[in-house]
């Protein structure tokens, strides 16, 4: 298994990263079945394909990869379709990375099963866009490409009824009373 490792700029950040991955070092990789594949097409969003369980042990690995993507300022697609379990720790990692990427005008999109998409929406992680397929998530993460999701959304139908113009309230001035 390979994963991106971000540049650690402070001693505190380095110790925190080691503490978060210590649980992974003690876990049996064959037992959890976790795998993370990374595709980095040039000029396109990074694609992280996750399989197995994303829990408190494996979420820091996803977080390390997303930290690297944030440092590079690229958009990212996270494929969660083959995952068996996605815990709160992984949702927290996605939310934090989504907010940082949005601040950099990049995007974090997720391809996830329907139940997980509903959970992400219900929890209120608004910096993460969810889609049913990797292709849709990739197109949304790279909107300048041909066939982007933005270009394929049909316009809303116009209503047949006419809407009367809004009337603005008119301020009424009373004539000034002569003093005296």
Tab-separated table of C-alpha atoms in Angstrom:
chain	number	residue	atom	x	y	z
A	1	UNK	CA	0.000	0.000	0.000
A	2	UNK	CA	1.282	3.455	-0.863
A	3	UNK	CA	0.044	6.786	0.330
A	4	UNK	CA	1.070	10.393	-0.089
A	5	UNK	CA	2.933	11.963	2.784
A	6	UNK	CA	2.728	15.692	3.306
A	7	UNK	CA	5.681	17.868	4.166
A	8	UNK	CA	5.792	18.276	7.934
A	9	UNK	CA	6.783	21.839	8.741
A	10	UNK	CA	6.705	21.851	12.535
A	11	UNK	CA	7.762	19.430	15.239
A	12	UNK	CA	4.262	19.440	16.737
A	13	UNK	CA	2.678	18.509	13.389
A	14	UNK	CA	5.248	15.712	12.963
A	15	UNK	CA	4.503	14.255	16.430
A	16	UNK	CA	0.751	14.481	15.800
A	17	UNK	CA	1.097	12.660	12.458
A	18	UNK	CA	3.146	9.894	14.081
A	19	UNK	CA	0.644	9.555	16.926
A	20	UNK	CA	-2.241	9.236	14.461
A	21	UNK	CA	-0.527	6.541	12.382
A	22	UNK	CA	0.745	4.560	15.383
A	23	UNK	CA	-2.569	2.681	15.533
A	24	UNK	CA	-2.080	1.678	11.887
A	25	UNK	CA	1.446	0.420	12.633
A	26	UNK	CA	0.035	-1.875	15.326
A	27	UNK	CA	-2.918	-3.104	13.227
A	28	UNK	CA	-2.809	-6.202	11.058
A	29	UNK	CA	-3.305	-5.017	7.433
A	30	UNK	CA	-4.658	-8.413	6.357
A	31	UNK	CA	-7.320	-8.280	9.057
A	32	UNK	CA	-8.910	-4.966	8.080
A	33	UNK	CA	-8.556	-5.351	4.293
A	34	UNK	CA	-7.881	-1.635	3.857
A	35	UNK	CA	-6.311	-0.426	0.614
A	36	UNK	CA	-5.750	2.999	-0.872
A	37	UNK	CA	-4.855	3.545	-4.523
A	38	UNK	CA	-3.788	6.932	-5.847
A	39	UNK	CA	-4.087	8.214	-9.419
A	40	UNK	CA	-2.505	11.565	-10.187
A	41	UNK	CA	-3.290	12.552	-13.788
A	42	UNK	CA	-1.432	15.714	-14.757
A	43	UNK	CA	-3.619	18.800	-14.803
A	44	UNK	CA	-6.592	16.862	-13.466
A	45	UNK	CA	-7.940	16.078	-9.981
A	46	UNK	CA	-6.192	13.455	-7.864
A	47	UNK	CA	-8.276	10.283	-7.479
A	48	UNK	CA	-8.089	8.350	-4.187
A	49	UNK	CA	-9.706	4.901	-4.369
A	50	UNK	CA	-10.443	3.495	-0.926
A	51	UNK	CA	-11.478	-0.082	-0.229
A	52	UNK	CA	-12.036	-1.814	3.080
A	53	UNK	CA	-13.101	-0.085	6.270
A	54	UNK	CA	-12.459	3.596	6.952
A	55	UNK	CA	-12.434	3.733	10.728
A	56	UNK	CA	-10.434	5.381	13.486
A	57	UNK	CA	-7.364	3.301	12.527
A	58	UNK	CA	-7.384	3.946	8.777
A	59	UNK	CA	-8.868	7.469	8.602
A	60	UNK	CA	-5.499	9.138	9.439
A	61	UNK	CA	-4.008	7.545	6.315
A	62	UNK	CA	-6.725	9.107	4.189
A	63	UNK	CA	-6.107	12.341	6.089
A	64	UNK	CA	-2.368	12.238	5.250
A	65	UNK	CA	-3.184	11.841	1.551
A	66	UNK	CA	-5.708	14.665	1.645
A	67	UNK	CA	-3.179	16.883	3.484
A	68	UNK	CA	-0.758	16.355	0.599
A	69	UNK	CA	-3.435	17.231	-1.939
A	70	UNK	CA	-4.241	20.407	0.022
A	71	UNK	CA	-0.547	21.367	0.010
A	72	UNK	CA	-0.442	20.889	-3.752
A	73	UNK	CA	-3.635	22.936	-4.218
A	74	UNK	CA	-5.305	20.353	-6.443
A	75	UNK	CA	-8.874	19.113	-6.499
A	76	UNK	CA	-9.501	15.547	-5.377
A	77	UNK	CA	-11.995	12.760	-5.971
A	78	UNK	CA	-12.415	10.173	-3.203
A	79	UNK	CA	-13.922	6.905	-4.388
A	80	UNK	CA	-15.763	5.339	-1.427
A	81	UNK	CA	-17.897	2.966	-3.509
A	82	UNK	CA	-15.943	-0.198	-2.541
A	83	UNK	CA	-15.729	0.654	1.178
A	84	UNK	CA	-17.460	-1.574	3.674
A	85	UNK	CA	-17.644	0.895	6.545
A	86	UNK	CA	-17.090	4.655	6.850
A	87	UNK	CA	-16.891	5.912	10.417
A	88	UNK	CA	-17.114	9.306	12.053
A	89	UNK	CA	-13.326	9.714	11.997
A	90	UNK	CA	-13.326	9.436	8.195
A	91	UNK	CA	-16.238	11.871	7.866
A	92	UNK	CA	-14.315	14.342	10.030
A	93	UNK	CA	-11.236	13.965	7.807
A	94	UNK	CA	-13.348	14.575	4.681
A	95	UNK	CA	-15.022	17.643	6.190
A	96	UNK	CA	-11.721	19.217	7.263
A	97	UNK	CA	-10.066	18.582	3.890
A	98	UNK	CA	-13.138	19.829	2.025
A	99	UNK	CA	-13.091	23.121	3.930
A	100	UNK	CA	-9.360	23.668	3.323
A	101	UNK	CA	-9.687	22.838	-0.378
A	102	UNK	CA	-12.684	25.149	-0.744
A	103	UNK	CA	-10.617	27.962	0.811
A	104	UNK	CA	-8.031	27.348	-1.945
A	105	UNK	CA	-10.750	27.339	-4.628
A	106	UNK	CA	-10.247	23.614	-5.210
A	107	UNK	CA	-12.870	20.902	-4.777
A	108	UNK	CA	-13.349	17.671	-2.879
A	109	UNK	CA	-15.869	15.355	-4.486
A	110	UNK	CA	-16.861	11.887	-3.308
A	111	UNK	CA	-18.271	8.896	-5.145
A	112	UNK	CA	-20.283	6.996	-2.539
A	113	UNK	CA	-23.200	4.579	-2.189
A	114	UNK	CA	-26.645	6.114	-1.654
A	115	UNK	CA	-26.777	5.532	2.111
A	116	UNK	CA	-23.410	7.202	2.653
A	117	UNK	CA	-24.369	10.144	0.411
A	118	UNK	CA	-27.493	10.681	2.522
A	119	UNK	CA	-25.428	10.575	5.730
A	120	UNK	CA	-22.938	13.142	4.417
A	121	UNK	CA	-25.790	15.462	3.463
A	122	UNK	CA	-27.630	14.886	6.774
A	123	UNK	CA	-24.504	15.582	8.829
A	124	UNK	CA	-24.106	18.874	6.969
A	125	UNK	CA	-20.689	18.483	5.361
A	126	UNK	CA	-21.312	21.164	2.759
A	127	UNK	CA	-17.701	21.381	1.504
A	128	UNK	CA	-17.966	17.838	0.101
A	129	UNK	CA	-20.037	17.142	-3.007
A	130	UNK	CA	-21.341	13.567	-3.321
A	131	UNK	CA	-22.063	11.631	-6.506
A	132	UNK	CA	-23.201	8.128	-7.446
A	133	UNK	CA	-20.241	7.399	-9.736
A	134	UNK	CA	-16.551	8.224	-10.025
A	135	UNK	CA	-17.121	9.700	-13.485
A	136	UNK	CA	-19.658	12.219	-12.155
A	137	UNK	CA	-17.420	13.105	-9.210
A	138	UNK	CA	-14.411	13.535	-11.514
A	139	UNK	CA	-16.372	15.800	-13.887
A	140	UNK	CA	-17.551	17.950	-10.967
A	141	UNK	CA	-14.039	18.212	-9.517
A	142	UNK	CA	-12.710	19.402	-12.879
A	143	UNK	CA	-15.496	21.698	-14.142
A	144	UNK	CA	-13.496	23.275	-16.956
A	145	UNK	CA	-13.318	19.984	-18.826
A	146	UNK	CA	-15.736	19.012	-21.555
A	147	UNK	CA	-18.909	17.364	-20.355
A	148	UNK	CA	-18.745	18.836	-16.902
A	149	UNK	CA	-21.660	18.410	-14.537
A	150	UNK	CA	-22.220	22.162	-14.554
A	151	UNK	CA	-22.744	22.142	-18.331
A	152	UNK	CA	-25.069	19.117	-18.250
A	153	UNK	CA	-27.587	20.435	-15.693
A	154	UNK	CA	-30.766	21.431	-17.562
A	155	UNK	CA	-32.229	24.850	-16.814
A	156	UNK	CA	-35.277	25.069	-14.586
A	157	UNK	CA	-38.565	25.226	-16.507
A	158	UNK	CA	-40.261	28.612	-16.566
A	159	UNK	CA	-43.692	28.914	-15.059
A	160	UNK	CA	-46.527	29.868	-17.396
A	161	UNK	CA	-48.006	32.459	-15.087
A	162	UNK	CA	-46.789	35.997	-15.185
A	163	UNK	CA	-45.502	37.606	-12.063
A	164	UNK	CA	-46.723	41.164	-11.470
A	165	UNK	CA	-44.018	43.752	-10.866
A	166	UNK	CA	-43.274	44.471	-7.245
A	167	UNK	CA	-44.383	47.825	-5.999
A	168	UNK	CA	-41.967	49.729	-3.927
A	169	UNK	CA	-43.313	51.484	-0.869
A	170	UNK	CA	-43.353	55.241	-1.300
A	171	UNK	CA	-42.224	57.346	1.593
A	172	UNK	CA	-44.763	60.039	2.376
A	173	UNK	CA	-43.451	63.324	3.614
A	174	UNK	CA	-45.638	65.587	5.593
A	175	UNK	CA	-45.340	69.259	4.902
A	176	UNK	CA	-43.278	71.034	7.486
A	177	UNK	CA	-45.342	73.089	9.919
A	178	UNK	CA	-44.289	76.711	10.094
A	179	UNK	CA	-42.780	77.450	13.432
A	180	UNK	CA	-43.886	80.505	15.057
